[in-house]
mmCIF file of C-alpha atoms in Angstrom:
data_model
loop_
_atom_site.group_PDB
_atom_site.id
_atom_site.type_symbol
_atom_site.label_atom_id
_atom_site.label_comp_id
_atom_site.label_asym_id
_atom_site.label_seq_id
_atom_site.Cartn_x
_atom_site.Cartn_y
_atom_site.Cartn_z
ATOM 1 C CA UNK A 10 -1.578 0.838 -15.931
ATOM 2 C CA UNK A 11 -3.817 0.626 -12.497
ATOM 3 C CA UNK A 12 -5.376 3.998 -11.966
ATOM 4 C CA UNK A 13 -6.353 4.978 -8.065
ATOM 5 C CA UNK A 14 -8.437 7.874 -7.467
ATOM 6 C CA UNK A 15 -8.755 8.656 -3.719
ATOM 7 C CA UNK A 16 -12.061 9.170 -2.653
ATOM 8 C CA UNK A 17 -12.238 10.778 0.657
ATOM 9 C CA UNK A 18 -13.460 13.972 2.157
ATOM 10 C CA UNK A 19 -10.328 15.689 3.186
ATOM 11 C CA UNK A 20 -8.551 14.919 -0.196
ATOM 12 C CA UNK A 21 -11.672 16.575 -1.680
ATOM 13 C CA UNK A 22 -11.610 19.429 0.784
ATOM 14 C CA UNK A 23 -7.857 20.053 0.226
ATOM 15 C CA UNK A 24 -8.265 19.941 -3.519
ATOM 16 C CA UNK A 25 -10.926 22.316 -3.769
ATOM 17 C CA UNK A 26 -8.909 24.951 -1.912
ATOM 18 C CA UNK A 27 -5.898 24.212 -4.036
ATOM 19 C CA UNK A 28 -8.293 24.954 -7.329
ATOM 20 C CA UNK A 29 -9.306 28.177 -5.718
ATOM 21 C CA UNK A 30 -7.482 31.313 -7.758
ATOM 22 C CA UNK A 31 -7.841 33.304 -4.378
ATOM 23 C CA UNK A 32 -5.492 30.901 -2.517
ATOM 24 C CA UNK A 33 -2.099 32.252 -1.937
ATOM 25 C CA UNK A 34 1.394 30.372 -2.301
ATOM 26 C CA UNK A 35 1.925 30.000 1.066
ATOM 27 C CA UNK A 36 -1.473 28.349 1.792
ATOM 28 C CA UNK A 37 -1.130 26.363 -1.594
ATOM 29 C CA UNK A 38 2.330 24.741 -0.506
ATOM 30 C CA UNK A 39 0.738 23.912 3.053
ATOM 31 C CA UNK A 40 -2.170 22.218 1.142
ATOM 32 C CA UNK A 41 -0.028 20.511 -0.902
ATOM 33 C CA UNK A 42 1.938 19.017 1.613
ATOM 34 C CA UNK A 43 -1.128 17.707 3.548
ATOM 35 C CA UNK A 44 -2.507 16.318 0.256
ATOM 36 C CA UNK A 45 0.384 14.511 -0.625
ATOM 37 C CA UNK A 46 0.368 12.929 2.823
ATOM 38 C CA UNK A 47 -3.185 11.461 2.269
ATOM 39 C CA UNK A 48 -2.343 10.214 -1.366
ATOM 40 C CA UNK A 49 0.763 8.801 -0.172
ATOM 41 C CA UNK A 50 -1.057 6.753 2.580
ATOM 42 C CA UNK A 51 -3.161 5.232 -0.131
ATOM 43 C CA UNK A 52 -0.124 4.962 -2.536
ATOM 44 C CA UNK A 53 1.899 2.893 -0.252
ATOM 45 C CA UNK A 54 -0.777 0.423 0.696
ATOM 46 C CA UNK A 55 1.441 -2.280 -1.395
ATOM 47 C CA UNK A 56 5.052 -1.156 -0.161
ATOM 48 C CA UNK A 57 7.259 -4.257 0.596
ATOM 49 C CA UNK A 58 7.665 -5.332 4.074
ATOM 50 C CA UNK A 59 9.398 -8.215 5.946
ATOM 51 C CA UNK A 60 8.678 -9.914 9.318
ATOM 52 C CA UNK A 61 10.889 -8.817 12.131
ATOM 53 C CA UNK A 62 11.226 -9.781 15.876
ATOM 54 C CA UNK A 63 11.096 -7.159 18.482
ATOM 55 C CA UNK A 64 10.896 -6.805 22.440
ATOM 56 C CA UNK A 65 8.155 -5.089 23.776
ATOM 57 C CA UNK A 66 8.334 -4.097 27.276
ATOM 58 C CA UNK A 67 6.422 -7.294 28.102
ATOM 59 C CA UNK A 68 7.385 -9.717 25.506
ATOM 60 C CA UNK A 69 9.116 -10.347 22.129
ATOM 61 C CA UNK A 70 6.563 -9.759 19.307
ATOM 62 C CA UNK A 71 6.725 -10.179 15.418
ATOM 63 C CA UNK A 72 5.861 -7.122 13.429
ATOM 64 C CA UNK A 73 7.189 -5.784 9.960
ATOM 65 C CA UNK A 74 9.664 -3.532 8.671
ATOM 66 C CA UNK A 75 10.281 -1.989 5.120
ATOM 67 C CA UNK A 76 12.462 -4.422 3.151
ATOM 68 C CA UNK A 77 15.803 -3.334 1.442
ATOM 69 C CA UNK A 78 16.483 -1.919 -0.981
ATOM 70 C CA UNK A 79 14.311 0.875 0.604
ATOM 71 C CA UNK A 80 11.734 2.645 -1.695
ATOM 72 C CA UNK A 81 12.925 5.590 -3.899
ATOM 73 C CA UNK A 82 11.293 8.639 -4.079
ATOM 74 C CA UNK A 83 11.722 10.706 -7.370
ATOM 75 C CA UNK A 84 10.415 14.428 -7.546
ATOM 76 C CA UNK A 85 10.281 15.737 -10.796
ATOM 77 C CA UNK A 86 11.541 19.332 -10.814
ATOM 78 C CA UNK A 87 10.435 21.729 -10.075
ATOM 79 C CA UNK A 88 7.008 21.395 -9.085
ATOM 80 C CA UNK A 89 7.552 17.948 -7.808
ATOM 81 C CA UNK A 90 9.856 19.526 -4.839
ATOM 82 C CA UNK A 91 6.407 20.730 -3.516
ATOM 83 C CA UNK A 92 5.292 17.245 -2.911
ATOM 84 C CA UNK A 93 8.600 15.838 -1.319
ATOM 85 C CA UNK A 94 7.973 16.505 2.473
ATOM 86 C CA UNK A 95 4.347 15.125 2.269
ATOM 87 C CA UNK A 96 5.839 11.914 1.015
ATOM 88 C CA UNK A 97 8.751 11.588 3.044
ATOM 89 C CA UNK A 98 6.827 12.177 5.978
ATOM 90 C CA UNK A 99 5.251 8.557 5.440
ATOM 91 C CA UNK A 100 8.530 7.071 4.303
ATOM 92 C CA UNK A 101 11.382 8.772 6.049
ATOM 93 C CA UNK A 102 13.950 6.042 5.332
ATOM 94 C CA UNK A 103 13.194 6.226 1.566
ATOM 95 C CA UNK A 104 16.302 7.295 -0.512
ATOM 96 C CA UNK A 105 15.439 10.523 -2.976
ATOM 97 C CA UNK A 106 16.639 10.939 -6.212
ATOM 98 C CA UNK A 107 15.819 14.146 -8.471
ATOM 99 C CA UNK A 108 14.984 14.112 -12.498
ATOM 100 C CA UNK A 109 14.469 17.192 -14.051
ATOM 101 C CA UNK A 110 12.158 17.439 -17.096
ATOM 102 C CA UNK A 111 10.642 20.202 -18.473
ATOM 103 C CA UNK A 112 7.816 20.362 -20.996
ATOM 104 C CA UNK A 113 8.324 22.264 -24.292
ATOM 105 C CA UNK A 114 5.241 24.659 -24.565
ATOM 106 C CA UNK A 115 5.178 24.676 -28.134
ATOM 107 C CA UNK A 116 5.952 20.992 -28.956
ATOM 108 C CA UNK A 117 4.605 19.689 -25.532
ATOM 109 C CA UNK A 118 7.408 17.297 -25.239
ATOM 110 C CA UNK A 119 9.412 16.385 -22.539
ATOM 111 C CA UNK A 120 12.987 17.325 -22.166
ATOM 112 C CA UNK A 121 15.602 16.211 -19.159
ATOM 113 C CA UNK A 122 17.958 18.598 -17.976
ATOM 114 C CA UNK A 123 18.706 16.918 -14.626
ATOM 115 C CA UNK A 124 19.363 13.409 -13.665
ATOM 116 C CA UNK A 125 20.351 12.413 -10.025
ATOM 117 C CA UNK A 126 19.023 8.696 -9.961
ATOM 118 C CA UNK A 127 20.934 5.476 -9.464
ATOM 119 C CA UNK A 128 21.875 3.562 -12.715
ATOM 120 C CA UNK A 129 20.671 0.153 -11.270
ATOM 121 C CA UNK A 130 17.283 0.142 -9.962
ATOM 122 C CA UNK A 131 16.848 -3.389 -9.999
ATOM 123 C CA UNK A 132 14.027 -4.620 -7.642
ATOM 124 C CA UNK A 133 13.319 -1.106 -6.082
ATOM 125 C CA UNK A 134 9.790 0.303 -5.791
ATOM 126 C CA UNK A 135 9.664 4.081 -7.016
ATOM 127 C CA UNK A 136 7.426 6.573 -6.148
ATOM 128 C CA UNK A 137 7.350 9.453 -8.731
ATOM 129 C CA UNK A 138 5.821 12.988 -7.347
ATOM 130 C CA UNK A 139 4.383 15.208 -10.236
ATOM 131 C CA UNK A 140 1.745 17.265 -9.394
ATOM 132 C CA UNK A 141 -0.106 17.625 -12.847
ATOM 133 C CA UNK A 142 -0.775 14.478 -15.095
ATOM 134 C CA UNK A 143 -1.541 16.785 -18.026
ATOM 135 C CA UNK A 144 -0.425 15.404 -21.552
ATOM 136 C CA UNK A 145 1.420 12.692 -20.040
ATOM 137 C CA UNK A 146 4.614 12.831 -21.768
ATOM 138 C CA UNK A 147 6.686 14.101 -19.024
ATOM 139 C CA UNK A 148 5.622 11.378 -16.645
ATOM 140 C CA UNK A 149 5.736 8.745 -19.191
ATOM 141 C CA UNK A 150 9.390 9.351 -19.898
ATOM 142 C CA UNK A 151 10.043 9.496 -16.211
ATOM 143 C CA UNK A 152 8.388 6.184 -15.382
ATOM 144 C CA UNK A 153 9.882 4.560 -18.580
ATOM 145 C CA UNK A 154 13.286 5.705 -17.391
ATOM 146 C CA UNK A 155 13.189 3.986 -14.059
ATOM 147 C CA UNK A 156 11.556 0.653 -15.784
ATOM 148 C CA UNK A 157 14.679 0.988 -18.098
ATOM 149 C CA UNK A 158 17.140 0.901 -15.057
ATOM 150 C CA UNK A 159 15.436 -2.243 -13.686
ATOM 151 C CA UNK A 160 12.556 -0.607 -11.170
ATOM 152 C CA UNK A 161 9.924 -3.245 -11.026
ATOM 153 C CA UNK A 162 7.366 -1.126 -9.130
ATOM 154 C CA UNK A 163 6.589 2.468 -10.277
ATOM 155 C CA UNK A 164 3.862 4.515 -8.702
ATOM 156 C CA UNK A 165 2.970 7.872 -9.841
ATOM 157 C CA UNK A 166 1.724 10.118 -7.145
ATOM 158 C CA UNK A 167 -0.321 13.338 -8.849
ATOM 159 C CA UNK A 168 -2.788 15.970 -7.460
ATOM 160 C CA UNK A 169 -4.544 15.801 -10.776
ATOM 161 C CA UNK A 170 -4.840 13.741 -13.949
ATOM 162 C CA UNK A 171 -6.364 14.376 -17.035
ATOM 163 C CA UNK A 172 -7.755 11.636 -19.284
ATOM 164 C CA UNK A 173 -5.361 12.316 -22.124
ATOM 165 C CA UNK A 174 -2.518 11.662 -19.772
ATOM 166 C CA UNK A 175 -3.696 8.475 -18.338
ATOM 167 C CA UNK A 176 -4.190 7.227 -22.160
ATOM 168 C CA UNK A 177 -0.601 8.487 -22.820
ATOM 169 C CA UNK A 178 1.041 6.653 -19.853
ATOM 170 C CA UNK A 179 -1.000 3.453 -21.028
ATOM 171 C CA UNK A 180 0.282 3.760 -24.517
ATOM 172 C CA UNK A 181 4.035 4.762 -23.780
ATOM 173 C CA UNK A 182 5.258 2.988 -20.778
ATOM 174 C CA UNK A 183 3.361 -0.396 -21.106
ATOM 175 C CA UNK A 184 5.870 -2.933 -19.504
ATOM 176 C CA UNK A 185 4.695 -6.343 -18.464
ATOM 177 C CA UNK A 186 8.186 -6.546 -16.279
ATOM 178 C CA UNK A 187 7.033 -3.721 -14.025
ATOM 179 C CA UNK A 188 3.908 -2.839 -11.950
ATOM 180 C CA UNK A 189 2.722 0.619 -12.943
ATOM 181 C CA UNK A 190 0.032 2.695 -11.121
ATOM 182 C CA UNK A 191 -1.108 6.133 -10.597
ATOM 183 C CA UNK A 192 -2.705 7.724 -7.395
ATOM 184 C CA UNK A 193 -4.276 10.869 -7.860
ATOM 185 C CA UNK A 194 -6.964 12.975 -5.901
ATOM 186 C CA UNK A 195 -9.282 13.561 -9.087
ATOM 187 C CA UNK A 196 -9.263 12.843 -12.954
ATOM 188 C CA UNK A 197 -10.769 16.106 -14.538
ATOM 189 C CA UNK A 198 -12.484 16.856 -17.755
ATOM 190 C CA UNK A 199 -9.897 17.431 -20.479
ATOM 191 C CA UNK A 200 -7.175 19.395 -21.729
ATOM 192 C CA UNK A 201 -7.344 22.900 -23.320
ATOM 193 C CA UNK A 202 -5.614 23.619 -26.624
ATOM 194 C CA UNK A 203 -2.339 24.451 -24.399
ATOM 195 C CA UNK A 204 -2.212 21.261 -22.681
ATOM 196 C CA UNK A 205 -3.571 22.564 -19.283
ATOM 197 C CA UNK A 206 -6.120 20.620 -17.451
ATOM 198 C CA UNK A 207 -9.498 21.700 -17.198
ATOM 199 C CA UNK A 208 -10.891 22.606 -14.564
ATOM 200 C CA UNK A 209 -7.482 22.266 -12.854
ATOM 201 C CA UNK A 210 -5.832 24.441 -10.783
ATOM 202 C CA UNK A 211 -3.461 26.420 -12.961
ATOM 203 C CA UNK A 212 0.416 26.033 -13.050
ATOM 204 C CA UNK A 213 1.249 24.041 -10.020
ATOM 205 C CA UNK A 214 4.810 25.259 -10.103
ATOM 206 C CA UNK A 215 4.170 28.754 -10.521
ATOM 207 C CA UNK A 216 1.194 28.514 -7.638
ATOM 208 C CA UNK A 217 3.749 26.797 -5.319
ATOM 209 C CA UNK A 218 6.863 28.833 -5.960
ATOM 210 C CA UNK A 219 5.596 31.813 -8.053
ATOM 211 C CA UNK A 220 6.386 32.666 -11.582
ATOM 212 C CA UNK A 221 10.076 33.145 -12.652
#
């Protein structure tokens, strides 16, 4: 399990504003979109491409284009939806699948309530969108599901990660047949007794969409 913390001044600047309790939901949504685009740029560094010949106005040349099957982007509902536009801005031809997983606040274990993913992901690169890697249970279950369906390269893009969550992923998703990565803006200190990241930024879903 590889972990990449994106060290860039713009990433740090936007993340600091996201953490601020005074940041309202419209601003939070806009900054999340911008931050995910920056993270996605790093996360897609090894996206698969193939050579292709095109005609410029002056002469033919060899360039590259995304291979098929195209990457699959998987936002975990509901908070992952706030990251989707920022990701597809860089990968407009990617397919999008949806996975609904909720964390039981008592047991902290994930439960799947929606699955809109292809049954066969053989040879696919997948990018999972989940703002907060806290206990890691939800993201571990999502990544394990993708690997079980044949994905051979799964990258999780998170705004924040906790050390406990990263350990959970390493323990529960370890799969030699697939390349597994986490790309995040920061690794915070720890989790509190309720499983929230400290210092964190609060509940990402509530701050994106409001509490319902």
